[in-house]
Amino acid sequence: MTERPRLVVVDGGARGGWHLLPGVQAHLEVHAFEPDPVACAALVSTRDDMTLRAWPWALDAADGRRTLHLARHPSMSSLLAPDLEAYARHFGRMLDYPAWARAIETVATCEVETIALDTWARQAGVRRVHLLKLDTQGTELDILRGAHGLLGSGDVAVVYCEVSFLPVYRGQALFPEVHRFMRDTGFSLVDCHFHPHRRMGHHLGARYAEPPRWTAVGDAVFAWRPECWDASDRVDLAAAGARVLAHLGQPRTAATWLARHAGLSRRDVDFALAAWTASARRHAALPRRALRWLRRRSA
């Protein structure tokens, strides 16, 4: 039996390991970038059911060296210094603000090597990336600029990127700038998942409780235009991209890709989506008979 092709994933800001796409872990080839030496070393042992390679660099707009600001809470470390004045201005009324302000404080700095994603892909021989995930505390737009070649040529199918609507770090690009860059590069915004578990403002008691709503941070999903892929590659790329989108909670866009760009019938689309979303424990693939038929038809 022919081995199923792996989904190639680039994880920018990989501290803590890889946790997305739980239903297809065994079929992933993850390239995890983490400039903190301790956190990078820990990545190697986080998973044993998928291919993961840790790269000890910070993704950036260009190759070089930059200062990494290590925060008291490691997950808030960044190549950008925290903007404590803006942080207090926007979040100072939160009940737990003192703890958050302490968490983002810089406790140490170190020099780290940076690399542009275009440079790395060329050196590593990686031609296609099915999912680019970025969570780097404010430098996401810099990383996207360093991947302009990959993005502009359609060699990245889906981008899952943390975005901010209020500044937390000095020089941080906010959502409108990220959205504009992605749109100009040929991507469409599919959705933005906000983080509703944090509520801003004073606690008013149960009688005046407000429902969870969006806050200042979210995860945006951007998708390439499948019609721009070469006809010879479109079926396989659309199927792989749809698989990623389905596991990111975007079955409607995934169905569109399968029907319009991979040529599947409604029955096969329903079958694929049901298989992909049924359970995180199921490592289902696109129906082989459908792909065989599609490849014959497009030959």
Short mmCIF file of C-alpha atoms in Angstrom, two decimals:
data_model
loop_
_atom_site.label_atom_id
_atom_site.label_comp_id
_atom_site.label_asym_id
_atom_site.label_seq_id
_atom_site.Cartn_x
_atom_site.Cartn_y
_atom_site.Cartn_z
CA MET A 1 0.00 0.00 0.00
CA THR A 2 1.32 3.42 -0.94
CA GLU A 3 2.09 5.64 2.04
CA ARG A 4 -0.19 8.66 2.34
CA PRO A 5 1.60 11.94 1.69
CA ARG A 6 2.25 13.92 4.85
CA LEU A 7 0.85 17.34 5.59
CA VAL A 8 3.76 19.76 5.92
CA VAL A 9 3.37 22.18 8.83
CA VAL A 10 5.57 25.11 9.88
CA ASP A 11 5.09 26.16 13.50
CA GLY A 12 6.48 29.61 14.28
CA GLY A 13 6.63 30.06 18.04
CA ALA A 14 6.55 26.41 18.98
CA ARG A 15 7.08 26.63 22.75
CA GLY A 16 5.06 23.95 24.50
CA GLY A 17 4.78 21.60 21.52
CA TRP A 18 2.34 21.02 18.69
CA HIS A 19 -1.36 20.65 19.55
CA LEU A 20 -3.37 21.63 16.45
CA LEU A 21 -4.94 19.14 14.01
CA PRO A 22 -5.36 16.40 16.65
CA GLY A 23 -7.08 14.04 14.23
CA VAL A 24 -4.11 13.82 11.85
CA GLN A 25 -1.08 13.88 14.15
CA ALA A 26 0.28 10.68 12.65
CA HIS A 27 0.31 12.20 9.16
CA LEU A 28 2.10 15.46 9.95
CA GLU A 29 5.60 16.63 9.15
CA VAL A 30 6.06 19.50 11.60
CA HIS A 31 8.93 21.98 11.40
CA ALA A 32 8.92 23.76 14.75
CA PHE A 33 10.83 27.03 15.23
CA GLU A 34 11.74 28.07 18.78
CA PRO A 35 14.71 30.39 19.52
CA ASP A 36 14.73 29.76 23.29
CA PRO A 37 17.33 26.94 23.63
CA VAL A 38 15.61 25.32 26.61
CA ALA A 39 12.17 25.36 25.02
CA CYS A 40 13.57 24.18 21.68
CA ALA A 41 15.29 21.18 23.28
CA ALA A 42 12.03 20.21 24.97
CA LEU A 43 10.18 20.09 21.64
CA VAL A 44 11.95 16.97 20.46
CA SER A 45 10.27 14.80 23.07
CA THR A 46 6.76 16.28 23.00
CA ARG A 47 5.30 13.85 20.45
CA ASP A 48 6.10 10.30 19.41
CA ASP A 49 3.34 9.74 16.83
CA MET A 50 4.41 12.26 14.19
CA THR A 51 7.49 13.62 12.47
CA LEU A 52 8.70 16.75 14.27
CA ARG A 53 11.94 18.61 13.72
CA ALA A 54 12.89 21.50 15.97
CA TRP A 55 14.80 24.45 14.49
CA PRO A 56 16.64 26.73 16.98
CA TRP A 57 15.92 29.98 15.16
CA ALA A 58 13.41 32.80 15.37
CA LEU A 59 11.47 33.33 12.17
CA ASP A 60 11.70 36.94 11.04
CA ALA A 61 11.56 39.23 8.01
CA ALA A 62 15.27 38.68 7.29
CA ASP A 63 18.24 36.55 8.31
CA GLY A 64 20.37 37.96 11.12
CA ARG A 65 20.37 38.35 14.89
CA ARG A 66 17.91 40.00 17.27
CA THR A 67 17.31 40.35 20.98
CA LEU A 68 14.83 37.93 22.56
CA HIS A 69 13.01 39.43 25.54
CA LEU A 70 12.37 36.59 27.97
CA ALA A 71 9.22 37.27 29.98
CA ARG A 72 8.48 36.11 33.49
CA HIS A 73 5.79 33.91 31.95
CA PRO A 74 7.76 32.18 29.15
CA SER A 75 4.81 32.10 26.74
CA MET A 76 4.86 35.92 26.61
CA SER A 77 8.50 36.15 25.48
CA SER A 78 9.03 38.05 22.23
CA LEU A 79 11.55 39.66 19.91
CA LEU A 80 9.67 42.86 20.78
CA ALA A 81 9.90 44.60 24.13
CA PRO A 82 6.60 44.76 26.04
CA ASP A 83 4.73 48.06 25.89
CA LEU A 84 3.86 48.33 29.58
CA GLU A 85 2.18 51.72 29.24
CA ALA A 86 -0.16 50.52 26.52
CA TYR A 87 -0.73 47.29 28.45
CA ALA A 88 -1.84 49.26 31.51
CA ARG A 89 -3.97 51.62 29.44
CA HIS A 90 -5.90 48.87 27.69
CA PHE A 91 -6.00 46.12 30.31
CA GLY A 92 -5.49 47.91 33.62
CA ARG A 93 -9.12 47.50 34.69
CA MET A 94 -9.04 43.71 34.51
CA LEU A 95 -9.42 42.08 37.92
CA ASP A 96 -6.29 40.01 37.38
CA TYR A 97 -4.28 42.76 35.68
CA PRO A 98 -1.46 42.82 38.30
CA ALA A 99 -0.73 39.16 37.63
CA TRP A 100 -0.74 39.71 33.86
CA ALA A 101 1.48 42.78 34.15
CA ARG A 102 3.94 40.77 36.20
CA ALA A 103 3.83 37.90 33.71
CA ILE A 104 4.81 40.04 30.72
CA GLU A 105 7.75 41.75 32.45
CA THR A 106 11.14 41.09 30.86
CA VAL A 107 13.37 39.15 33.26
CA ALA A 108 16.28 38.51 30.87
CA THR A 109 17.42 39.05 27.29
CA CYS A 110 19.57 37.05 24.92
CA GLU A 111 20.74 37.31 21.33
CA VAL A 112 19.20 34.77 18.95
CA GLU A 113 19.62 33.94 15.29
CA THR A 114 16.79 34.82 12.94
CA ILE A 115 15.91 33.40 9.55
CA ALA A 116 13.36 34.31 6.89
CA LEU A 117 10.97 31.52 6.01
CA ASP A 118 11.84 31.89 2.32
CA THR A 119 15.51 31.33 3.17
CA TRP A 120 14.79 28.29 5.33
CA ALA A 121 12.49 26.68 2.77
CA ARG A 122 15.12 27.06 0.07
CA GLN A 123 17.89 25.63 2.27
CA ALA A 124 15.75 22.81 3.68
CA GLY A 125 14.31 21.84 0.30
CA VAL A 126 10.72 22.37 1.43
CA ARG A 127 8.58 23.28 -1.58
CA ARG A 128 5.07 23.22 -0.14
CA VAL A 129 3.64 24.12 3.26
CA HIS A 130 0.07 23.02 3.91
CA LEU A 131 -0.26 24.96 7.17
CA LEU A 132 1.76 27.90 8.49
CA LYS A 133 0.95 28.51 12.17
CA LEU A 134 2.29 31.67 13.84
CA ASP A 135 2.12 32.64 17.51
CA THR A 136 5.17 34.80 18.20
CA GLN A 137 3.87 37.58 20.42
CA GLY A 138 3.71 40.46 17.99
CA THR A 139 6.17 39.60 15.20
CA GLU A 140 3.75 37.69 12.98
CA LEU A 141 3.72 40.33 10.23
CA ASP A 142 7.54 40.36 10.12
CA ILE A 143 7.50 36.59 9.63
CA LEU A 144 4.89 36.83 6.87
CA ARG A 145 7.04 39.40 5.10
CA GLY A 146 9.97 37.01 5.29
CA ALA A 147 7.77 34.37 3.63
CA HIS A 148 6.60 36.61 0.79
CA GLY A 149 8.01 34.29 -1.86
CA LEU A 150 6.26 31.20 -0.52
CA LEU A 151 3.02 33.03 0.12
CA GLY A 152 2.88 34.91 -3.17
CA SER A 153 3.48 31.79 -5.24
CA GLY A 154 0.75 29.77 -3.53
CA ASP A 155 3.19 27.40 -1.87
CA VAL A 156 1.41 27.90 1.45
CA ALA A 157 -2.20 26.68 1.52
CA VAL A 158 -3.46 27.87 4.92
CA VAL A 159 -2.14 30.37 7.48
CA TYR A 160 -3.24 30.21 11.13
CA CYS A 161 -1.97 33.39 12.74
CA GLU A 162 -2.43 35.01 16.12
CA VAL A 163 -3.55 38.61 15.70
CA SER A 164 -4.02 41.48 18.11
CA PHE A 165 -6.42 44.40 18.03
CA LEU A 166 -4.65 46.33 20.79
CA PRO A 167 -0.87 46.79 21.22
CA VAL A 168 0.93 44.68 23.79
CA TYR A 169 4.51 44.97 22.49
CA ARG A 170 6.45 47.93 21.11
CA GLY A 171 6.30 48.03 17.32
CA GLN A 172 3.65 45.31 17.16
CA ALA A 173 1.58 45.10 13.97
CA LEU A 174 -2.15 44.91 14.61
CA PHE A 175 -4.83 42.96 12.76
CA PRO A 176 -5.56 45.57 10.03
CA GLU A 177 -1.92 45.53 8.90
CA VAL A 178 -1.74 41.73 8.90
CA HIS A 179 -5.04 41.48 7.02
CA ARG A 180 -3.93 44.03 4.42
CA PHE A 181 -0.66 42.18 3.81
CA MET A 182 -2.39 38.81 3.45
CA ARG A 183 -5.04 40.22 1.13
CA ASP A 184 -2.42 41.90 -1.07
CA THR A 185 -0.46 38.62 -1.18
CA GLY A 186 -3.48 36.71 -2.49
CA PHE A 187 -5.05 35.23 0.63
CA SER A 188 -8.62 35.51 1.90
CA LEU A 189 -9.67 35.81 5.53
CA VAL A 190 -11.72 32.73 6.40
CA ASP A 191 -12.43 33.41 10.06
CA CYS A 192 -11.01 34.78 13.29
CA HIS A 193 -11.37 32.80 16.53
CA PHE A 194 -11.39 35.21 19.44
CA HIS A 195 -10.44 34.29 22.97
CA PRO A 196 -13.71 34.70 24.90
CA HIS A 197 -12.56 33.26 28.20
CA ARG A 198 -11.05 36.56 29.38
CA ARG A 199 -13.40 39.40 30.23
CA MET A 200 -12.27 42.98 30.54
CA GLY A 201 -13.75 45.46 33.04
CA HIS A 202 -14.96 45.35 36.61
CA HIS A 203 -16.77 42.38 38.06
CA LEU A 204 -20.39 43.47 38.61
CA GLY A 205 -21.72 40.35 40.25
CA ALA A 206 -23.78 37.46 38.88
CA ARG A 207 -26.84 39.67 38.40
CA TYR A 208 -25.02 41.77 35.80
CA ALA A 209 -22.81 39.09 34.31
CA GLU A 210 -22.01 39.51 30.62
CA PRO A 211 -21.66 36.60 28.20
CA PRO A 212 -18.17 35.79 26.92
CA ARG A 213 -17.23 37.90 23.90
CA TRP A 214 -14.19 38.74 21.80
CA THR A 215 -11.23 40.35 23.49
CA ALA A 216 -8.06 41.95 22.14
CA VAL A 217 -6.49 38.78 20.74
CA GLY A 218 -7.60 36.10 18.31
CA ASP A 219 -6.40 33.50 15.83
CA ALA A 220 -7.06 34.39 12.19
CA VAL A 221 -7.37 31.76 9.46
CA PHE A 222 -6.28 32.80 5.96
CA ALA A 223 -6.56 30.60 2.86
CA TRP A 224 -4.94 30.74 -0.57
CA ARG A 225 -6.94 30.91 -3.82
CA PRO A 226 -7.05 27.29 -5.06
CA GLU A 227 -7.98 28.35 -8.60
CA CYS A 228 -4.46 29.81 -8.93
CA TRP A 229 -2.73 26.46 -8.46
CA ASP A 230 -1.53 24.63 -11.57
CA ALA A 231 -4.08 22.17 -12.87
CA SER A 232 -1.62 19.29 -12.42
CA ASP A 233 -1.33 19.96 -8.68
CA ARG A 234 -4.73 21.42 -7.87
CA VAL A 235 -6.53 18.21 -6.90
CA ASP A 236 -3.97 17.05 -4.36
CA LEU A 237 -3.32 20.55 -2.97
CA ALA A 238 -7.00 21.36 -2.63
CA ALA A 239 -7.61 18.03 -0.89
CA ALA A 240 -4.72 18.61 1.53
CA GLY A 241 -5.76 22.21 2.20
CA ALA A 242 -9.36 21.16 2.76
CA ARG A 243 -8.18 18.58 5.26
CA VAL A 244 -6.34 21.28 7.21
CA LEU A 245 -9.32 23.65 7.10
CA ALA A 246 -11.72 20.96 8.30
CA HIS A 247 -9.53 20.21 11.31
CA LEU A 248 -9.27 23.93 12.06
CA GLY A 249 -13.05 24.07 12.37
CA GLN A 250 -13.81 25.40 8.87
CA PRO A 251 -15.84 22.60 7.22
CA ARG A 252 -17.77 24.96 4.94
CA THR A 253 -14.63 26.33 3.27
CA ALA A 254 -13.19 22.81 3.18
CA ALA A 255 -16.32 21.58 1.37
CA THR A 256 -16.00 24.38 -1.18
CA TRP A 257 -12.39 23.46 -1.89
CA LEU A 258 -13.27 19.76 -2.32
CA ALA A 259 -16.25 20.41 -4.59
CA ARG A 260 -14.97 23.27 -6.74
CA HIS A 261 -11.24 22.63 -6.86
CA ALA A 262 -10.84 18.90 -6.22
CA GLY A 263 -13.94 17.97 -8.22
CA LEU A 264 -15.56 15.71 -5.63
CA SER A 265 -19.23 14.89 -5.73
CA ARG A 266 -21.45 16.06 -2.90
CA ARG A 267 -21.54 12.50 -1.57
CA ASP A 268 -17.77 12.24 -1.45
CA VAL A 269 -17.46 15.70 0.12
CA ASP A 270 -19.87 14.67 2.86
CA PHE A 271 -17.97 11.42 3.34
CA ALA A 272 -14.61 13.18 3.64
CA LEU A 273 -15.85 15.83 6.08
CA ALA A 274 -17.61 13.24 8.21
CA ALA A 275 -14.45 11.14 8.36
CA TRP A 276 -12.20 14.09 9.15
CA THR A 277 -14.38 15.62 11.85
CA ALA A 278 -15.89 12.50 13.45
CA SER A 279 -13.21 12.06 16.09
CA ALA A 280 -9.72 13.30 16.90
CA ARG A 281 -8.73 9.65 17.23
CA ARG A 282 -9.57 8.83 13.62
CA HIS A 283 -6.80 9.40 11.10
CA ALA A 284 -9.06 9.29 8.06
CA ALA A 285 -7.92 10.28 4.59
CA LEU A 286 -9.79 11.41 1.51
CA PRO A 287 -11.55 8.45 -0.16
CA ARG A 288 -8.90 6.74 -2.27
CA ARG A 289 -11.37 5.80 -4.99
CA ALA A 290 -12.33 9.46 -5.38
CA LEU A 291 -8.72 10.60 -5.68
CA ARG A 292 -7.90 7.84 -8.18
CA TRP A 293 -10.85 8.87 -10.33
CA LEU A 294 -9.93 12.55 -10.11
CA ARG A 295 -6.31 11.95 -11.05
CA ARG A 296 -7.37 9.89 -14.07
CA ARG A 297 -9.80 12.62 -15.14
CA SER A 298 -7.22 15.41 -14.83
CA ALA A 299 -4.44 13.46 -16.55
#
